[in-house]
Amino acid sequence: MKWLRQVAALTILNIRTLPQRLGSSTVAVVGIGAVVAVFAGVLSMANGFERTVAGTGSDDIAIVLRDGSNTELTSGLSLEHTRLIAGAPGVRRDANDEPIVSAELFVIVELQKKTTASAANAALRGIQANGQALRKRMEIVEGRMFEPGKYEIIVGRGAQHQFVGLELGNSIRFGQTEWTVVGVFADGGSVFESELWCDVRVLQPAYRRGSTFQTVRAQLVDPASLATFEEALESDPRLEVDVFGEREYYAEQAEPVTNFIRFVGYPLAFLMAIGAIFAAINTMYSSVSARSREIATLRALGFGPSPIALATLLEAAVLGVLGGILGGAVAYLGMNARTASTLDMQSFSQVAFNFAVTGELLIDGLLAALAVGLLGGLFPAVRAARVPVAVALRGF
Amino acid sequence: MTAADVLVEVAGVTKSYQKGKETVEVLHGLDLTIPRGDFVALMGPSGSGKTTLLNLLGGLDRPTVGGITVDGQAIHAMSGGSLAKWRSTNVGFVFQFYNLLPVLSAARNVELPLLLTNLNGAQRKQHVATALAVVGLTDRASHYPTELSGGQEQRVAIARAIVSDPTLLLCDEPTGDLDRETATEILQLLQALNRDHGKTVVMVTHDPQAAEYAKRILHLDKGSLLEKAA
């Protein structure tokens, strides 16, 4: 109790004298803040991308690809295959007893990015009549749905935001054909918002794909039907396909990019953290030497060395937390919800996403800042405990 | 003099420091007895070891050879932790430059040693008020050191030294930074503490006039003691 009272009194003292060491304390706080800002910034990118891509899928929708294809781009299915898939058990049927599926084609088109004015890949997806129903959050926010059989496209909000020429009513040329933008759609911030959609039956001849598709999306009776559906397809000798739950599929899609961002981000934050630790050590050493007479006086009055060391450590921790709050605030105000886009390595097309500085990320940043502060305060705390009382009392 | 009358017993104390490769002996086989209720002025030229002796008496430093007993306790044999605890209840320090903490008010400065006791907030407040009344600074309790004169700062420091009611007051040049008039007030205060409150005072000073307030004067020269009655 007495010991704790000593620690508390000494810590309050240290913190009250902080303004006297404003310069060096600010250096430590800003240094730690920069680490947290970079840490949170980079990870918010990974988080945002993950949230967009991995958040795209739904549990009661299955995606069927050709066996061995991990991505839509490398898959291929014949019309015959798509019919067999649609007829499999586990697929929900509509009022007319028709299976709710959409066989889709996915091609890459080149568009100009607004930010860099350079060419970049975009995904153009041909869907069947049920394609819209299979994306429950999908809604037309401007214009209208494309009409089947026409060279019309609707564009995702994210795609319109990042590419030139996708305004409503615009004509745009891909390969040999001229397309008209007739609508803009939203889909709850998912990957689909970065795509352009059209009728698959128009897209097939335009890209000379005959009657082939790449994927089938199927509405399952319920999430548990995935196993039945999968088993039926895999045991059918006429089919060589892989079945994924949509959510699982997109979670896997997100991995390479988020791993890459983290692979770059963590070492960067780590190196900066080492720099910040040295800044904190320096600050705390100067704090201890500035207070050495004060410390010696307290020691003479009977304060023990361990409360003095702990109070020094806590002062460093306070600087760390202040840095963490600063860095977190910078990351949150500067990056959260900011839109960026990157090349999705699986679909080879641009995916727009929002930086997500989540609460969890801010807490992680704060903990990292606290760790940096404590590590920086460790040696100075030992020095504070060892201030030679008799010499330091005279204060020269 | 019976054993009960003796407060401080210094026996054969030698203190040496390592200065680079050289060993400097500051005190040579010192013997000294200070009876309870004494007021000793410790004089001597710079470097004669006055402050070293004072630090040894206060348990801020340890003798290289020899023993120091204060109120029956052999402080030279105590561990760092128990020495700190011992200091908090048995000794009050008064320094030349007051060593008040600038961010604390006078009352908070005086309260510091009480944070090491079991007293609760109200009891601490009571003790602080008493100590400030003894030094005549009741009306300055909420002032910060920068708002006080040198003499007032030293009074606050003295209040801090006596607040936990120690038997021994150790003063290192307590008037060294003050003008004559203020110095006299401080010396009279120390004298009153000795006379009326029974504090045993050991005061290091350069100033012969200050030393006159003591009951006896000890001269330290090159690490050895010479006594002269005041």
XYZ file of C-alpha atoms in Angstrom, chain A residues 1-3 5-6 8-10 12-20 293-305 307 388-396, chain B residues 17 51 55 60-61 80-81 84-85 87-88 91 93 95-105 108-109 112-120 124 144 160 172-173:
80
model
C 0.000 0.000 0.000
C 2.719 2.415 1.045
C 4.751 1.205 -1.884
C 1.302 5.225 -2.786
C 4.956 6.032 -3.431
C 1.495 6.862 -7.584
C 2.911 10.028 -6.011
C 6.156 9.778 -7.976
C 2.112 12.062 -10.808
C 5.187 14.148 -10.008
C 6.972 12.967 -13.141
C 3.982 13.681 -15.310
C 3.479 17.107 -13.788
C 7.060 17.968 -14.635
C 6.606 16.836 -18.255
C 5.966 20.368 -19.542
C 9.457 21.283 -18.349
C 18.561 16.216 -7.914
C 14.841 15.791 -7.416
C 15.268 12.014 -7.409
C 18.144 12.288 -4.924
C 16.025 14.506 -2.665
C 13.194 11.995 -2.726
C 15.650 9.200 -1.989
C 17.013 11.197 0.955
C 13.461 11.624 2.249
C 13.160 7.850 2.253
C 11.561 7.011 -1.111
C 12.796 3.626 -2.302
C 14.669 2.965 -5.531
C 9.119 3.070 -6.842
C 24.027 8.432 -6.592
C 22.115 10.228 -3.855
C 24.979 11.957 -2.060
C 26.392 13.410 -5.287
C 23.109 14.291 -6.957
C 21.754 16.056 -3.856
C 24.075 18.943 -4.476
C 22.600 19.099 -7.939
C 25.670 19.955 -9.960
C 36.374 7.230 -2.625
C 29.208 16.911 3.915
C 25.737 12.025 4.557
C 22.879 8.446 2.466
C 26.314 6.911 2.222
C 19.540 -0.070 1.040
C 15.831 -0.662 1.493
C 15.570 4.275 3.138
C 12.839 3.297 5.572
C 15.704 7.695 6.917
C 12.011 8.357 6.428
C 16.198 11.856 9.995
C 17.379 16.793 5.898
C 19.783 21.444 2.160
C 21.586 24.599 1.083
C 19.399 24.996 -2.006
C 16.232 23.804 -0.256
C 15.596 21.055 -2.853
C 11.865 21.696 -2.972
C 9.968 20.220 -5.878
C 8.873 23.182 -7.990
C 5.668 21.561 -9.264
C 4.325 21.016 -5.764
C 2.828 23.616 -3.447
C 2.507 19.190 -0.906
C 6.264 19.461 -0.534
C 6.104 14.155 0.764
C 7.741 12.264 3.680
C 4.293 11.419 5.050
C 3.476 9.486 1.879
C 5.876 6.899 3.267
C 3.833 6.469 6.439
C 0.493 4.815 7.145
C -1.232 8.136 7.817
C -4.402 8.782 5.857
C -1.349 13.938 6.747
C 4.518 27.221 -5.027
C 9.386 19.006 5.407
C 23.918 21.081 5.017
C 24.788 24.795 4.823
